[in-house]
JSON list of C-alpha atoms in Angstrom, two decimals:
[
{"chain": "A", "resi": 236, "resn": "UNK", "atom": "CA", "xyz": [0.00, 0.00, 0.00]},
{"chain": "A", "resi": 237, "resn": "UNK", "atom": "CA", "xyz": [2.71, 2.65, -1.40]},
{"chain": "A", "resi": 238, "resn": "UNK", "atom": "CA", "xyz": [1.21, 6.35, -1.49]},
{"chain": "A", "resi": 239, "resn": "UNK", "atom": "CA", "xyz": [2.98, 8.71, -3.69]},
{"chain": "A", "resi": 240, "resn": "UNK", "atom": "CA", "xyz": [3.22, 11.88, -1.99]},
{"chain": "A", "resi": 241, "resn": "UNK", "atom": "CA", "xyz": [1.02, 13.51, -4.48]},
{"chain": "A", "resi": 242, "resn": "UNK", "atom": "CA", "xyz": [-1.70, 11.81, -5.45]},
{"chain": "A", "resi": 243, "resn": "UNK", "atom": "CA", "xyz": [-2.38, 8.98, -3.51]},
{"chain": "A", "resi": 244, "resn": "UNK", "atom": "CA", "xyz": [-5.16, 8.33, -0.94]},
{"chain": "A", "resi": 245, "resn": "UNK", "atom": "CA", "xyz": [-7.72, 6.37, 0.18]},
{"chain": "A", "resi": 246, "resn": "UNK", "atom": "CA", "xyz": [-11.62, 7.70, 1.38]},
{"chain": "A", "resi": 247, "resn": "UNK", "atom": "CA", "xyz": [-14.10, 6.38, 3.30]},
{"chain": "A", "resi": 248, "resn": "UNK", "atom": "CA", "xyz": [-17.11, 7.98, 3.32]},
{"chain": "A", "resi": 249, "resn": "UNK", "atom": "CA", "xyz": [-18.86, 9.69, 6.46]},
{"chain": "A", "resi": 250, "resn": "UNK", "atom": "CA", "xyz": [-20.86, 7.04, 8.85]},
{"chain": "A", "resi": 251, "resn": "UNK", "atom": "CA", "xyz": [-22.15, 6.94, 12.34]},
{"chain": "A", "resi": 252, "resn": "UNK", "atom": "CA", "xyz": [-19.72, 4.28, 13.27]},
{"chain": "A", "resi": 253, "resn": "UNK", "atom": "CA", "xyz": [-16.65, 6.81, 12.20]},
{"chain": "A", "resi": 254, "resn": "UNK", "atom": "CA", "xyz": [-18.71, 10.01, 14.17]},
{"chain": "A", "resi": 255, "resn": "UNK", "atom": "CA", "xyz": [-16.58, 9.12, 17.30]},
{"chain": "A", "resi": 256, "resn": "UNK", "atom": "CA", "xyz": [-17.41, 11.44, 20.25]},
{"chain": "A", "resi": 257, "resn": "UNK", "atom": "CA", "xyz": [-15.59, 10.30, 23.36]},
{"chain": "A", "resi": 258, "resn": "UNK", "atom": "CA", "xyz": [-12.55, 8.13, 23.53]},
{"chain": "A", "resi": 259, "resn": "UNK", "atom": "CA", "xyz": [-10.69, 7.15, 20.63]},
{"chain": "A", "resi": 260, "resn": "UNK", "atom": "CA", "xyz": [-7.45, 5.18, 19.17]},
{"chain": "A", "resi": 261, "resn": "UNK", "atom": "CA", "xyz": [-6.27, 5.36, 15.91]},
{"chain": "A", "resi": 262, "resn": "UNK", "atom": "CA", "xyz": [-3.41, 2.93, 14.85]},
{"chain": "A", "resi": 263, "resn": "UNK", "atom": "CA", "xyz": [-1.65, 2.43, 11.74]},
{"chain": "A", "resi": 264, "resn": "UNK", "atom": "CA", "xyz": [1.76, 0.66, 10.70]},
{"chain": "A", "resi": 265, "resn": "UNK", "atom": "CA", "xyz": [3.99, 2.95, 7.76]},
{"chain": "A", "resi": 266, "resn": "UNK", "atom": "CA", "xyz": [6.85, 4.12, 6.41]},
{"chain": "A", "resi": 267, "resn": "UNK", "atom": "CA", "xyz": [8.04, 7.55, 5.18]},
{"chain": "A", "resi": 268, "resn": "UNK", "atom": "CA", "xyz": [9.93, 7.81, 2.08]},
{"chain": "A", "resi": 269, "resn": "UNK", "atom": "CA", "xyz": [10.77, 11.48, 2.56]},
{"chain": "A", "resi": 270, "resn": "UNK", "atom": "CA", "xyz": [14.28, 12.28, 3.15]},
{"chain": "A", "resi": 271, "resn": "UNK", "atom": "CA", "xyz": [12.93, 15.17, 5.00]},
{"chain": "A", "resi": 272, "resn": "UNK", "atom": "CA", "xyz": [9.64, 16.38, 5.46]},
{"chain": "A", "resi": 273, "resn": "UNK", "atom": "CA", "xyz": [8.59, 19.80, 4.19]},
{"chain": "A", "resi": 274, "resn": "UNK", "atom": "CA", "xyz": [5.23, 19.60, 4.78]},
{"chain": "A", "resi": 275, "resn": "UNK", "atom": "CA", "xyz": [2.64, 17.37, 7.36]},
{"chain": "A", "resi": 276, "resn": "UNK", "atom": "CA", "xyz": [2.10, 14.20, 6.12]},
{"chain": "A", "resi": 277, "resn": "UNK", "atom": "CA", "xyz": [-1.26, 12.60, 6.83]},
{"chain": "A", "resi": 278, "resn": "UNK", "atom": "CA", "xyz": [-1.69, 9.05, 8.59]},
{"chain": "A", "resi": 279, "resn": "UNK", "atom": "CA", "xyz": [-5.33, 9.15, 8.82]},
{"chain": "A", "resi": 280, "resn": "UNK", "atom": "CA", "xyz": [-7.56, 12.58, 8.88]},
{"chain": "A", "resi": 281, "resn": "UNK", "atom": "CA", "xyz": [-11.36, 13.15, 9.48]},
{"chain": "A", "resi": 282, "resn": "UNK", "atom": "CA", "xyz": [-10.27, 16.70, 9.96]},
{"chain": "A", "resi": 283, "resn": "UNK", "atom": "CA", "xyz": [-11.57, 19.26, 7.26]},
{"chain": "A", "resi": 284, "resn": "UNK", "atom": "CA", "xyz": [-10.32, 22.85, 7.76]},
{"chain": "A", "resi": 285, "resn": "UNK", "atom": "CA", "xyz": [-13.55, 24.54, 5.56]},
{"chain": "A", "resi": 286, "resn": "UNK", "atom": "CA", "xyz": [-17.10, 24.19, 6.78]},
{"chain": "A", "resi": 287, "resn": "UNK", "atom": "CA", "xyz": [-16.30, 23.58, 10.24]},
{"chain": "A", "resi": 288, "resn": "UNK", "atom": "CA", "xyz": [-15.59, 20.10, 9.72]},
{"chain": "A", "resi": 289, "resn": "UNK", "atom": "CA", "xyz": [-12.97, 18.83, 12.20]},
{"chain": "A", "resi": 290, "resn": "UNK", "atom": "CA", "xyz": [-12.89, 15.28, 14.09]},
{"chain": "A", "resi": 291, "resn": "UNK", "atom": "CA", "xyz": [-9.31, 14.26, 14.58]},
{"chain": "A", "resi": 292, "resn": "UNK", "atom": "CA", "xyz": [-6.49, 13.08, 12.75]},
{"chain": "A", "resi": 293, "resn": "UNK", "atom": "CA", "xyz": [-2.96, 11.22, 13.24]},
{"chain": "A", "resi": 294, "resn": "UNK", "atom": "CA", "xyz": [0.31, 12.88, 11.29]},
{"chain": "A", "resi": 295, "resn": "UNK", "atom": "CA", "xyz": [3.68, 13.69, 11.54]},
{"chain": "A", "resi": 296, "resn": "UNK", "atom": "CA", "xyz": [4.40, 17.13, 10.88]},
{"chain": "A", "resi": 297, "resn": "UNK", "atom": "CA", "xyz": [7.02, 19.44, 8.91]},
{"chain": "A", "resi": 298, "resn": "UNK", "atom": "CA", "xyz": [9.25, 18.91, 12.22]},
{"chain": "A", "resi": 299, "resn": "UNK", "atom": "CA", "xyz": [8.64, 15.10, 11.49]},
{"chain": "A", "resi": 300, "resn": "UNK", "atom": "CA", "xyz": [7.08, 15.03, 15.07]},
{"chain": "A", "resi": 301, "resn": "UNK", "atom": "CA", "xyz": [3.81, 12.38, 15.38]},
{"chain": "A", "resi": 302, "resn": "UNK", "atom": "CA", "xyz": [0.99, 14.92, 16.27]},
{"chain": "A", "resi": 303, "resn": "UNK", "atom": "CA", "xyz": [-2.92, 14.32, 17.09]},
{"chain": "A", "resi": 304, "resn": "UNK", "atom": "CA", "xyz": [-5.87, 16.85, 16.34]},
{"chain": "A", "resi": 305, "resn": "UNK", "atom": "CA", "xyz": [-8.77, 16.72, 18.44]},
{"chain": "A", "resi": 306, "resn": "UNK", "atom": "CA", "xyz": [-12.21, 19.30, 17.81]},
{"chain": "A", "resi": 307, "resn": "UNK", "atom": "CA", "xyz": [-14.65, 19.77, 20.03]},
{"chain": "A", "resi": 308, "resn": "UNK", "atom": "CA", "xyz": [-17.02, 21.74, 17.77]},
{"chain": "A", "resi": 309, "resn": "UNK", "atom": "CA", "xyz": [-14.64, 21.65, 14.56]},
{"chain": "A", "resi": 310, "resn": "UNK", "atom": "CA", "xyz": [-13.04, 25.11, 14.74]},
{"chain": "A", "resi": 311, "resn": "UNK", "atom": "CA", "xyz": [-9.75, 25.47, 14.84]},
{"chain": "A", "resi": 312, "resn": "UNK", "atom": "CA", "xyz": [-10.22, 28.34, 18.36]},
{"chain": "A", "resi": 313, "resn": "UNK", "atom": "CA", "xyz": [-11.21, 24.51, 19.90]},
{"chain": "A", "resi": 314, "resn": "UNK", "atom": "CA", "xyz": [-8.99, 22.26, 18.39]},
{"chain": "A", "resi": 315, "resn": "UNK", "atom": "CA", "xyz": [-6.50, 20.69, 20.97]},
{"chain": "A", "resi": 316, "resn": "UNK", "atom": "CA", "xyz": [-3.49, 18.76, 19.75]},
{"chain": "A", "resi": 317, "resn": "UNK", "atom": "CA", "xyz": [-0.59, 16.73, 21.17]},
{"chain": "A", "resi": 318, "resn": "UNK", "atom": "CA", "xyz": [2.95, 16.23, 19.51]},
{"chain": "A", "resi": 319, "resn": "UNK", "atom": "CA", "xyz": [6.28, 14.58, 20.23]},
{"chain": "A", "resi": 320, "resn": "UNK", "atom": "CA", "xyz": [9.19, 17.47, 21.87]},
{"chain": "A", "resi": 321, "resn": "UNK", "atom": "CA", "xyz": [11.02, 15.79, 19.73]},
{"chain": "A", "resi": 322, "resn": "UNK", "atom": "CA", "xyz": [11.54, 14.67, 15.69]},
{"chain": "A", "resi": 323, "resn": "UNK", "atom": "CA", "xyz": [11.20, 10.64, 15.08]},
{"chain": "A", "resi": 324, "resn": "UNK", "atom": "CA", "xyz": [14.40, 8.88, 14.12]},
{"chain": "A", "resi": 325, "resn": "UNK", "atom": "CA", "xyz": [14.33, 6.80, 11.40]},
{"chain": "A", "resi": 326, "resn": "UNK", "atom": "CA", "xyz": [10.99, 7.22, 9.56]},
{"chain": "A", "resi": 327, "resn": "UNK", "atom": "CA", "xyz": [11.74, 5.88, 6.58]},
{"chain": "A", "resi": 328, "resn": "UNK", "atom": "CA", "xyz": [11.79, 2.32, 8.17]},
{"chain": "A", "resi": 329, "resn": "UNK", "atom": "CA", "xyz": [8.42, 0.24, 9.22]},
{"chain": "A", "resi": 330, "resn": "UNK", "atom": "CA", "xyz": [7.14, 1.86, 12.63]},
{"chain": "A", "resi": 331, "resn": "UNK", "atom": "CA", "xyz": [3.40, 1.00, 14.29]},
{"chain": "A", "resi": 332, "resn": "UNK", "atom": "CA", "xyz": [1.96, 4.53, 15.07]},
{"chain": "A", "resi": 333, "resn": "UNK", "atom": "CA", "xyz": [-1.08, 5.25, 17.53]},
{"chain": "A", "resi": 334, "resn": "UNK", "atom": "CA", "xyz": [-2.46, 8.25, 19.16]},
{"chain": "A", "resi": 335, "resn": "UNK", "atom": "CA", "xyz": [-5.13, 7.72, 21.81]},
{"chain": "A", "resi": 336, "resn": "UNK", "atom": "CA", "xyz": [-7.96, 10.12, 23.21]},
{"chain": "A", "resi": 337, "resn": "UNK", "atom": "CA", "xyz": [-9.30, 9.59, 26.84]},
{"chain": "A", "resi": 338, "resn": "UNK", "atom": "CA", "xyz": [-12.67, 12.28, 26.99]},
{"chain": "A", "resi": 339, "resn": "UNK", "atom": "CA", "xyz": [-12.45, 11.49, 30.51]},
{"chain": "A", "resi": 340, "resn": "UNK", "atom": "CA", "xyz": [-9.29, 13.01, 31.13]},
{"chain": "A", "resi": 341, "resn": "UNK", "atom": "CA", "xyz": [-9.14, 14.85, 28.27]},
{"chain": "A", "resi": 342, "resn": "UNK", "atom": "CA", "xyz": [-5.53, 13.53, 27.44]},
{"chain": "A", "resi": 343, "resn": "UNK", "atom": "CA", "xyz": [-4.07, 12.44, 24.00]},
{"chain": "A", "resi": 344, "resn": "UNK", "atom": "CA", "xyz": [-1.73, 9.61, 24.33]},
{"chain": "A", "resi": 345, "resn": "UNK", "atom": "CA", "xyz": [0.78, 9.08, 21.57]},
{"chain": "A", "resi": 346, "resn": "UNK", "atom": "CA", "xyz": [2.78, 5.67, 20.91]},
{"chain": "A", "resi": 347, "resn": "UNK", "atom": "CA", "xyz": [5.41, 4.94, 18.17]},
{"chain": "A", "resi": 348, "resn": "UNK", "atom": "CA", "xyz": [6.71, 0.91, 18.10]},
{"chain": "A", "resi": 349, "resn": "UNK", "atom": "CA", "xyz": [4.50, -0.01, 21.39]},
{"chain": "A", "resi": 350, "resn": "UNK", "atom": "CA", "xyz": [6.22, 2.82, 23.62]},
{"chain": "A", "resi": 351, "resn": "UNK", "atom": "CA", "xyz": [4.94, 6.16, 24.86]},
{"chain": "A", "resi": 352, "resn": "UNK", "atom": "CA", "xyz": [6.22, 9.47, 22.80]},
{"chain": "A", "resi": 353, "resn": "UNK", "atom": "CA", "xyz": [4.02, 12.12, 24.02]},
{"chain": "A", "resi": 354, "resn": "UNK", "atom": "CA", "xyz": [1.42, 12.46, 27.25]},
{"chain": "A", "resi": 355, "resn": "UNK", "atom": "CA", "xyz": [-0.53, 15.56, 28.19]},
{"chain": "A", "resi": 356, "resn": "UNK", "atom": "CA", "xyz": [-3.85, 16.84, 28.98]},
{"chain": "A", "resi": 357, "resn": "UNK", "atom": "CA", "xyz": [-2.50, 20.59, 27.89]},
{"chain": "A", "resi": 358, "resn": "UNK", "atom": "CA", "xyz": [-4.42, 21.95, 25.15]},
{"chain": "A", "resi": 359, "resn": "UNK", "atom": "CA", "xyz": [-7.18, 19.04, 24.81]},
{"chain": "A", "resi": 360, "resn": "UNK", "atom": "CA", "xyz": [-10.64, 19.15, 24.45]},
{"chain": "A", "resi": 361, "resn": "UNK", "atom": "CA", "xyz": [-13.13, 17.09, 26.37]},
{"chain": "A", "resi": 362, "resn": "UNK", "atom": "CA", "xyz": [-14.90, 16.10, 23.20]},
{"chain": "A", "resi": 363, "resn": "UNK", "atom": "CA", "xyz": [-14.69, 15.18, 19.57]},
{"chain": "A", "resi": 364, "resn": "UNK", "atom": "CA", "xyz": [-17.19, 17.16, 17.10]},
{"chain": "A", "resi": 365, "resn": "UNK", "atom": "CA", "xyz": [-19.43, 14.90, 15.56]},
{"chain": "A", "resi": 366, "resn": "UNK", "atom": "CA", "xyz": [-18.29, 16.35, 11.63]},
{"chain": "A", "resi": 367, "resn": "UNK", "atom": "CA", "xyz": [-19.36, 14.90, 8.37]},
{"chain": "A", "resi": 368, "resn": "UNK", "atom": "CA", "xyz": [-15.95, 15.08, 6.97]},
{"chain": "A", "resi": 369, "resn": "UNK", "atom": "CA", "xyz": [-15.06, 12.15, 4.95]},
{"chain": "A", "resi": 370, "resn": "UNK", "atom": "CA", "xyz": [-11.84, 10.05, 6.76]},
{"chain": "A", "resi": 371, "resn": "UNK", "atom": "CA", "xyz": [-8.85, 9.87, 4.16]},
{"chain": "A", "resi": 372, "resn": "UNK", "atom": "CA", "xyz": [-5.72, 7.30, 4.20]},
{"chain": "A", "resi": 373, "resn": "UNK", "atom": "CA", "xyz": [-2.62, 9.30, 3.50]},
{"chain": "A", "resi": 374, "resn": "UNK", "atom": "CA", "xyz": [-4.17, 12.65, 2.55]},
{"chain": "A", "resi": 375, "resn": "UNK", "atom": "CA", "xyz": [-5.59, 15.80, 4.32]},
{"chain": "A", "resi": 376, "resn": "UNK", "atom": "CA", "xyz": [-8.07, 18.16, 3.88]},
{"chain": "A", "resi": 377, "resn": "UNK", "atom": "CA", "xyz": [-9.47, 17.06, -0.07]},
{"chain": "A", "resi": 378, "resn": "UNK", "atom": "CA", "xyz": [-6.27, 17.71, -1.54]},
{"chain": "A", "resi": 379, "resn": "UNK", "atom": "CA", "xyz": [-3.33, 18.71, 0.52]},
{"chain": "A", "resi": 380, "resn": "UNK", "atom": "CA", "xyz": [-0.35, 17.16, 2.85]},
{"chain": "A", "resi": 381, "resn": "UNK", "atom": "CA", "xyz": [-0.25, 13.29, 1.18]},
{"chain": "A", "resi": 382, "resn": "UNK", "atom": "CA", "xyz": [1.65, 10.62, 2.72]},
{"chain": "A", "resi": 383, "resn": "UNK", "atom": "CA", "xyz": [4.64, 9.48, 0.93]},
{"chain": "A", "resi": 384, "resn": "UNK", "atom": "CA", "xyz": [5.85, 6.21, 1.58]},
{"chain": "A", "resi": 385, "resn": "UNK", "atom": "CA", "xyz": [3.10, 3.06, 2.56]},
{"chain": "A", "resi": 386, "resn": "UNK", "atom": "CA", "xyz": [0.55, 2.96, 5.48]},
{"chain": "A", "resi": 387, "resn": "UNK", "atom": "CA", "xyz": [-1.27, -0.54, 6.04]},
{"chain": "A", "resi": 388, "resn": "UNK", "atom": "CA", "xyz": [-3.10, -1.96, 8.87]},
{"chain": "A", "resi": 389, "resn": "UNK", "atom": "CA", "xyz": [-5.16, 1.00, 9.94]},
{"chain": "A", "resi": 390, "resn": "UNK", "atom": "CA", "xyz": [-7.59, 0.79, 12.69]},
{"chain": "A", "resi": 391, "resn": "UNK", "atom": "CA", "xyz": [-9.82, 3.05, 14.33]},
{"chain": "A", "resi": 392, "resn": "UNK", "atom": "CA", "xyz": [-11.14, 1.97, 17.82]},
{"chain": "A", "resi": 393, "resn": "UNK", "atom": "CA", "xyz": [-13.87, 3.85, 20.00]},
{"chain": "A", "resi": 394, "resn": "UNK", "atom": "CA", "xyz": [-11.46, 3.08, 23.32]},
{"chain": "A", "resi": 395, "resn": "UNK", "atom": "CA", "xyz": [-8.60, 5.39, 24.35]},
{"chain": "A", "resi": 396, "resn": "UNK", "atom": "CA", "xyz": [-5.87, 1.97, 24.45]},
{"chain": "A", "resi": 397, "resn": "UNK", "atom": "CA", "xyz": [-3.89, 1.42, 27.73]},
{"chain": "A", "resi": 398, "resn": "UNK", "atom": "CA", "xyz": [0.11, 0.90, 27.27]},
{"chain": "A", "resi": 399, "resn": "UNK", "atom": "CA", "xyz": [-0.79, -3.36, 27.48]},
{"chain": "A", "resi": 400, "resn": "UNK", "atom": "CA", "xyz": [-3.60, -2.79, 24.62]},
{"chain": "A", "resi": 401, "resn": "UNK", "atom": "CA", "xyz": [-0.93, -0.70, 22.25]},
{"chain": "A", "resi": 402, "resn": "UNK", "atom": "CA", "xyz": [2.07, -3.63, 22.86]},
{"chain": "A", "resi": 403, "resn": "UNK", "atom": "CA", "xyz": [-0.29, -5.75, 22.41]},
{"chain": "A", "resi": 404, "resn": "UNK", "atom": "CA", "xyz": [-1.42, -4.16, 18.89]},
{"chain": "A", "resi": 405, "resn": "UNK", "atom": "CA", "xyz": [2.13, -4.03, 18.08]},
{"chain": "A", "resi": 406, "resn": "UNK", "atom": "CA", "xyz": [3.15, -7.32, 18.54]},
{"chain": "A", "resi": 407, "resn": "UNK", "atom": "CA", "xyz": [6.48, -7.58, 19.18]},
{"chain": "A", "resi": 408, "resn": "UNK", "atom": "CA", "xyz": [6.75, -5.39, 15.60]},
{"chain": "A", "resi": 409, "resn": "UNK", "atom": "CA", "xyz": [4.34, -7.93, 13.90]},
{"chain": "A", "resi": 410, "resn": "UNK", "atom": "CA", "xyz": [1.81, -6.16, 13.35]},
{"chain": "A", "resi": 411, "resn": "UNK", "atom": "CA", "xyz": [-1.31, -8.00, 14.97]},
{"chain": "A", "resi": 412, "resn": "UNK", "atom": "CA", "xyz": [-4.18, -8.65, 13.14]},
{"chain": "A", "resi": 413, "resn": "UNK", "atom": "CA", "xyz": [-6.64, -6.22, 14.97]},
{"chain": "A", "resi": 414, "resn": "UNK", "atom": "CA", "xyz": [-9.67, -8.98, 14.86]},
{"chain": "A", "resi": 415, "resn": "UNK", "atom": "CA", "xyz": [-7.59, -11.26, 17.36]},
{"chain": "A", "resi": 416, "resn": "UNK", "atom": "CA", "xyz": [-7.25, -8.09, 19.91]},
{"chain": "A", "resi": 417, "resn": "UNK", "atom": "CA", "xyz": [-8.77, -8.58, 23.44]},
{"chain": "A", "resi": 418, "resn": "UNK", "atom": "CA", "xyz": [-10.35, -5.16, 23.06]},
{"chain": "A", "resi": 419, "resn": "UNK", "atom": "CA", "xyz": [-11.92, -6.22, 19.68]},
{"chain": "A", "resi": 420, "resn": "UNK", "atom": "CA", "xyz": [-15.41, -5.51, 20.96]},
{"chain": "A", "resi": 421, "resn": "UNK", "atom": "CA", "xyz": [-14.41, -1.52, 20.39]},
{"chain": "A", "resi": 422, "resn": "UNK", "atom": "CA", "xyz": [-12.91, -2.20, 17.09]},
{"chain": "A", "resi": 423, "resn": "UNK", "atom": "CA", "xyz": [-15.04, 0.58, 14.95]},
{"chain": "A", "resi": 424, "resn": "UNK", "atom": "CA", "xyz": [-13.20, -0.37, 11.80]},
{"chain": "A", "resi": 425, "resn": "UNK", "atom": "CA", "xyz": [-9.96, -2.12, 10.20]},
{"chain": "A", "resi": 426, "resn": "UNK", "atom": "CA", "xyz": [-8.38, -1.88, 7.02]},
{"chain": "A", "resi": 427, "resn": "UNK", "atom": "CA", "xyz": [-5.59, -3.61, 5.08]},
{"chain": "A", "resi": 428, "resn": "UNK", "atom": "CA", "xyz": [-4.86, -3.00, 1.71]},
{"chain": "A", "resi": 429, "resn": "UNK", "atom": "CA", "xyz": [-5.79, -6.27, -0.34]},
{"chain": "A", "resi": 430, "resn": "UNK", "atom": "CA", "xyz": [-4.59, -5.34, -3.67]},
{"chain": "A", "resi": 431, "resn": "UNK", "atom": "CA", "xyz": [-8.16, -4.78, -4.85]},
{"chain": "A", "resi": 432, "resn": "UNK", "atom": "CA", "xyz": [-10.25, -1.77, -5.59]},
{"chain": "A", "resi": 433, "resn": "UNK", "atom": "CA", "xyz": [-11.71, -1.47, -2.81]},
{"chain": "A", "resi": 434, "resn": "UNK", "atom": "CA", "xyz": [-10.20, -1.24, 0.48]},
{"chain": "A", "resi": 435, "resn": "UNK", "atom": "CA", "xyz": [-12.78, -3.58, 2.91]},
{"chain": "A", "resi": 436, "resn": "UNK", "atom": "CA", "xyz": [-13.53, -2.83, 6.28]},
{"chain": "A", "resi": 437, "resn": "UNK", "atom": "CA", "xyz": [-12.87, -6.19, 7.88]},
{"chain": "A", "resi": 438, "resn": "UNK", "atom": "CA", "xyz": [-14.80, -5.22, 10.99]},
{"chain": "A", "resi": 439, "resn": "UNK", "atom": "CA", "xyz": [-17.61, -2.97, 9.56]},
{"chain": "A", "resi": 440, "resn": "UNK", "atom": "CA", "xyz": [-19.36, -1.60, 6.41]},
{"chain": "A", "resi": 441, "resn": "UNK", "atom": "CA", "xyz": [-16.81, 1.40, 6.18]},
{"chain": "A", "resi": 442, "resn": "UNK", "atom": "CA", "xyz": [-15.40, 0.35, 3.11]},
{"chain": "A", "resi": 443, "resn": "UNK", "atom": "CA", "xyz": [-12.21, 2.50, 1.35]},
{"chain": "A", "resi": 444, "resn": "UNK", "atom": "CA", "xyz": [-11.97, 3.69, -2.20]},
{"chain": "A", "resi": 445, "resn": "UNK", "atom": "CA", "xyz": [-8.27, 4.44, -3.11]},
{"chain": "A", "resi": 446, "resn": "UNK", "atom": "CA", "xyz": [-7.21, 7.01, -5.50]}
]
C-alpha cells in the first residue's frame, strides 16, 4: 500500500460508526519515504479545515514530530493537539503509530513501536465534534499534505488503548491482526490493503476507495 506523496489516498465515506465522540485510538503501521519532510504528512484525517468540519487526525508534521488533532465543535479556536518534543528517528523504516484520546481526562496519548512518545492533557478538548468530513488514508483536507511512503493496517477503535492494549497491537513489531485483539469488541473499523479496488472494512461496512 505505497502512497505517492502527491496523489495517492484512500476515502471512506462519512458514517455513524466513524462520528466518534468520546474516547478514541487510531493505529496504523507505515513508512516515510521522505528524506525530509517539508510539509505534514497525513496518517489518517477526518479533519476538514472549511465548513467547520474537524474530528481528529494522526500525522507527523514538517518537524517530522507524530501529532494528534482533536475538535470539540470543529473550529480550529477549539482544536486541541498533542505532539512529540522531539523529531522521530528513522521514519523511513516500518514503525506502528497510535495516538489515543481519553474524553475522561481529556488527554491524547501518543505511541510509536508499542512505547509512549508524548502524554498531556494541555491543550485538549473534552470532546470530539461529531463532523461529516469524509476520513482519508494518507491525505488531508481534499487535496493537501499526502503521505509518501506506505501505510497498512489501519484501525480506528472507540477506546482510548492502555500501554498493554498498544504492545499488544504491536506485537512484538508484527503487526497483529486487529480482529484477534482482546479489546476487539471496540474495534469501529480495520483496514488492510488487499490489492483490490476497494479497500474492505474487515470489521464494519466502512469500506475504502483508493485514489
Amino acid at each position: 500500500a505505497w502512497f505517492d506523496g502527491t496523489a495517492d489516498y484512500v476515502t471512506v465515506a462519512d458514517s455513524a460508526d466513524l462520528s466518534i465522540t468520546g474516547d478514541l485510538t487510531i493505529s496504523a503501521w507505515a513508512i516515510n519515504s521522505s528524506s525530509a519532510l517539508s510539509a505534514v504528512e497525513m496518517l489518517v484525517s477526518k479533519y476538514l479545515t472549511t465548513g467547520n468540519q474537524r474530528s481528529y487526525n494522526l500525522h507527523i508534521d514538517e518537524n517530522e514530530k507524530l501529532r494528534m488533532d482533536i475538535s470539540s465543535d470543529g473550529t480550529v479556536g477549539n482544536a486541541g493537539y498533542q505532539r512529540t518534543d522531539s523529531a522521530l528517528s528513522n521514519i523511513d523504516a516500518l514503525h506502528h503509530y497510535v495516538g489515543t484520546f481519553d474524553a475522561s481526562g481529556s488527554t491524547v496519548v501518543l505511541y510509536v513501536d508499542g512505547a509512549v512518545v508524548a502524554s498531556s492533557a494541555s491543550n485538549m478538548q473534552s470532546a470530539i465534534d461529531d463532523s461529516t468530513a469524509t476520513l482519508e488514508i494518507g491525505r488531508f483536507n481534499t487535496d493537501t499534505y499526502y503521505w509518501n511512503g506506505m501505510i497498512n493496517e489501519v484501525s480506528i477503535w472507540g477506546d482510548a488503548f492502555t500501554l498493554a492494549e498498544v504492545q499488544e497491537l504491536y506485537n512484538d513489531g508484527k503487526a497483529l491482526d486487529a480482529l484477534t485483539h482482546s479489546a476487539t469488541s471496540n474495534l469501529v473499523s480495520y483496514w488492510r490493503n488487499n490489492g483490490l479496488a476497494t479497500w474492505e472494512d474487515l470489521e464494519g461496512s466502512n469500506n475504502g476507495t483508493p485514489t
